[in-house]
Tab-separated table of C-alpha atoms in Angstrom:
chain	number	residue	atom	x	y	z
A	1	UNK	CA	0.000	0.000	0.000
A	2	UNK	CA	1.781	3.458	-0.882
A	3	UNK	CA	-1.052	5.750	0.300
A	4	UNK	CA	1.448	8.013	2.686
A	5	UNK	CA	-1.315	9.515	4.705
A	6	UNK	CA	-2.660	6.076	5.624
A	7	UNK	CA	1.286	4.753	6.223
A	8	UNK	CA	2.219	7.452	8.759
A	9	UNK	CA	-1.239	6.909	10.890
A	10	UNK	CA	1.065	3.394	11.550
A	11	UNK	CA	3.250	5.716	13.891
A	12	UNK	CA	2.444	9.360	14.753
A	13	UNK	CA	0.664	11.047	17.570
A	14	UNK	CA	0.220	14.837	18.810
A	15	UNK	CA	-2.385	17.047	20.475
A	16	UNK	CA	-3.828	20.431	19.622
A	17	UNK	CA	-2.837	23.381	17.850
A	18	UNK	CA	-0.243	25.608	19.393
A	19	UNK	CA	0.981	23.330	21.375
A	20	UNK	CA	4.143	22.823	22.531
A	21	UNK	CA	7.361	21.215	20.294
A	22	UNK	CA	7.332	17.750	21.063
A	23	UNK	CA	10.662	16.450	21.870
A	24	UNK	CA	13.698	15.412	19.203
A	25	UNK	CA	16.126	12.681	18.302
A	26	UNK	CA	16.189	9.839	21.181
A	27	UNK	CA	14.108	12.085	23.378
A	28	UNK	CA	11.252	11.695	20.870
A	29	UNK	CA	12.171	8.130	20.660
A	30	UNK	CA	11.430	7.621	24.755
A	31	UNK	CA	7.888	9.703	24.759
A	32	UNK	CA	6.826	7.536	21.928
A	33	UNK	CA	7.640	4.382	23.735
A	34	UNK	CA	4.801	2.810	24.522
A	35	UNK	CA	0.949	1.457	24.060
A	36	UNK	CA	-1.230	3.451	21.835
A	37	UNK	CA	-4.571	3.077	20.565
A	38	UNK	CA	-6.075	4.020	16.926
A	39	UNK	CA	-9.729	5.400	17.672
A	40	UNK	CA	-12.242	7.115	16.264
A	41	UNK	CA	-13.576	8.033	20.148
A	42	UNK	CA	-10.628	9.794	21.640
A	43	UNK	CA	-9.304	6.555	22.948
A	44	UNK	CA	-12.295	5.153	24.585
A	45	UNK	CA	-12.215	2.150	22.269
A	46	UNK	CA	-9.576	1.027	19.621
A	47	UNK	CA	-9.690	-0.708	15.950
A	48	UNK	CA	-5.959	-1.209	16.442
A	49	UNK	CA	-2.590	-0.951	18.837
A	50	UNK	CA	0.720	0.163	18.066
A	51	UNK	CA	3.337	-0.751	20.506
A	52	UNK	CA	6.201	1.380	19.950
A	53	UNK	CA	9.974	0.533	21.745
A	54	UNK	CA	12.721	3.304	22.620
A	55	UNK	CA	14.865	0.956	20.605
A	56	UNK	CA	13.125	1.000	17.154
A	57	UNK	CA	10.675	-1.755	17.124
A	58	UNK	CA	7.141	-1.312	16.289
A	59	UNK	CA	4.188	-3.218	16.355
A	60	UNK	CA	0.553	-3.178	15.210
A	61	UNK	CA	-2.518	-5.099	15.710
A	62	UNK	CA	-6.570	-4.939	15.339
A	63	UNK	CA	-9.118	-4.937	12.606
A	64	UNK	CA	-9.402	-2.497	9.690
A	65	UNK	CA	-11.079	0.650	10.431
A	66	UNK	CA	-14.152	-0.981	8.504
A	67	UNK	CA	-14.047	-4.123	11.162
A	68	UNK	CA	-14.267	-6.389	8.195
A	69	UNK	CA	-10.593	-7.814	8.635
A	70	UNK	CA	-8.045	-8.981	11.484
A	71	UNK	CA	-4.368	-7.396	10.813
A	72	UNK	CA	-0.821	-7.497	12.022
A	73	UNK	CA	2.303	-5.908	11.381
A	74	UNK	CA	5.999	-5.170	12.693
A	75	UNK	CA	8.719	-3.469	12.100
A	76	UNK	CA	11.693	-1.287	12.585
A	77	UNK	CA	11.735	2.852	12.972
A	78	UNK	CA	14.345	5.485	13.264
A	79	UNK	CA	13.598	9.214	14.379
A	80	UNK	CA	16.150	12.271	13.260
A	81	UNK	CA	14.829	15.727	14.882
A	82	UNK	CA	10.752	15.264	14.940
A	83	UNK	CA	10.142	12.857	11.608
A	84	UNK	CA	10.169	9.247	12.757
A	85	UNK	CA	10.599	6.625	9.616
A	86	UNK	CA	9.353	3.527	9.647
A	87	UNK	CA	9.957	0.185	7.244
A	88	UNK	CA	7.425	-2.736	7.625
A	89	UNK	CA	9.501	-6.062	7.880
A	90	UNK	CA	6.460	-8.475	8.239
A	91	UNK	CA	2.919	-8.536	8.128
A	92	UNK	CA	-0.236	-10.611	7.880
A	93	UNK	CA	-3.024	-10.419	4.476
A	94	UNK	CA	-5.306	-6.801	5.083
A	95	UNK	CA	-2.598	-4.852	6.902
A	96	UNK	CA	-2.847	-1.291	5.961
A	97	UNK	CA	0.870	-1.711	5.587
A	98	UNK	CA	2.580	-4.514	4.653
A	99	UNK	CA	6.091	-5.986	4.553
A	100	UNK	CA	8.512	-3.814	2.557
A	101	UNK	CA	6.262	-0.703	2.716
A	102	UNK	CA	8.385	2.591	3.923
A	103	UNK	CA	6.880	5.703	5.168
A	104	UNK	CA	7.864	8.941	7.488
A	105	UNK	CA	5.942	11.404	9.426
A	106	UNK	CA	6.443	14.546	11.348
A	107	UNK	CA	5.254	14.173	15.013
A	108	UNK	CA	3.043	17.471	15.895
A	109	UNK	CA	2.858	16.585	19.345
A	110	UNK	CA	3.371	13.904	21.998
A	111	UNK	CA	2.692	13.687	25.494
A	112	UNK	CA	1.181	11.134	28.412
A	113	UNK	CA	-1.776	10.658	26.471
A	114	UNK	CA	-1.750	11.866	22.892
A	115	UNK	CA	0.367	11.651	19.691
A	116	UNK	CA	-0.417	13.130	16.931
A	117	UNK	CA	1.602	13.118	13.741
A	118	UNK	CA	0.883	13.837	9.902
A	119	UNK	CA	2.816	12.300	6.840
A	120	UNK	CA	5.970	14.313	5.815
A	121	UNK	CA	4.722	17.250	3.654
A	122	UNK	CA	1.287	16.098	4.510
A	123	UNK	CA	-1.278	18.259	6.126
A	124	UNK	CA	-4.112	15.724	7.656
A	125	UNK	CA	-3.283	14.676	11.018
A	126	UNK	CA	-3.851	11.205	12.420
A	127	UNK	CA	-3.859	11.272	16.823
A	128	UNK	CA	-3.464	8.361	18.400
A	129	UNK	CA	-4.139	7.817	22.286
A	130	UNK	CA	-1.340	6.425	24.849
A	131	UNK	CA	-2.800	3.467	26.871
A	132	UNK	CA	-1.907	2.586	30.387
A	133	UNK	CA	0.884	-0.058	31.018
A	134	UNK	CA	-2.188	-1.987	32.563
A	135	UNK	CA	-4.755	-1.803	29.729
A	136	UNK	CA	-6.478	-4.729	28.400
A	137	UNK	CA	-5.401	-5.146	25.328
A	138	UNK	CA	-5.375	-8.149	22.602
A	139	UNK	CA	-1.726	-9.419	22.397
A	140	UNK	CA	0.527	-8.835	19.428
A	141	UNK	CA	1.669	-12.350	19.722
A	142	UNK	CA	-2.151	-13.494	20.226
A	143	UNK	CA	-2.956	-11.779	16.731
A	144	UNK	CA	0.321	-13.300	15.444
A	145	UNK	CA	-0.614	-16.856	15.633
A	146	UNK	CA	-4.046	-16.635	14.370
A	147	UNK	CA	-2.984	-14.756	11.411
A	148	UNK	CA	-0.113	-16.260	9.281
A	149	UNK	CA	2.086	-13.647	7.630
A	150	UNK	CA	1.613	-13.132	4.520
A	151	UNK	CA	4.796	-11.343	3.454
A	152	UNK	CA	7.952	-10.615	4.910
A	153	UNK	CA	10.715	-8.339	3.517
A	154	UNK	CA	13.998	-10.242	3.471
């Protein structure tokens, strides 16, 4: 899939407008470390998770946003200044971004609870919401095993 708006809602998240400017480099890496949900109800329920590491790894899991299809995909990021870039490694059939895809974004904002991020030289913003380290949440490796992958980049 090579729609870039749709790739960078796979890592971004900020809050609202005049906000403060979020964090750089390995800083940025740390406050995007993490749970987050995709939602279309400020975070009160989720059609996917990202799990994001201060290391580079990334993670995501759910259903399409039309809840038609189970996804899953992983892979590896790197951040330089504010504009985190990601490259899928692996992923299951109907993820929005599949193995070998490549995509960056600018982060707007990130805090405790929000990130919000749009795709470089994009101007629609995608938020997602930070989840508690004690959410209930499907597990990546749950999602994993019920879904074989259906490409991975070599």
């Amino acid at each position: 899939m090579s729609d870039p708006t749709l790739l960078a809602a796979l890592l971004s998240t900020a809050l609202a407008s005049g906000a403060a400017a979020p964090p750089r480099d390995a800083a940025l890496a740390e406050a995007l470390s993490g749970l987050w949900c995709f939602s279309r109800d400020e975070g009160r329920s989720c059609w996917a998770w990202e799990e994001v590491t201060a290391d580079g790894g990334l993670r995501v899991w759910g259903q399409t946003p039309d809840g038609l299809n189970r996804f899953w995909s992983e892979g590896r990021y790197t951040v330089e200044g504010v504009v985190t870039c990601v490259e899928i490694t692996a992923s299951s059939e109907h993820a929005p971004h599949v193995a070998g895809d490549a995509f960056c974004a600018e982060v707007v904002h990130v805090d405790e609870r929000v990130h919000r991020f749009r795709a470089v030289g994009g101007t629609r913003e995608t938020v997602t919401y930070r989840l508690a380290d004690t959410a209930e949440a499907p597990r990546f490796e749950d999602a994993r095993a019920s879904l074989a992958p259906a490409l991975v980049s070599p």
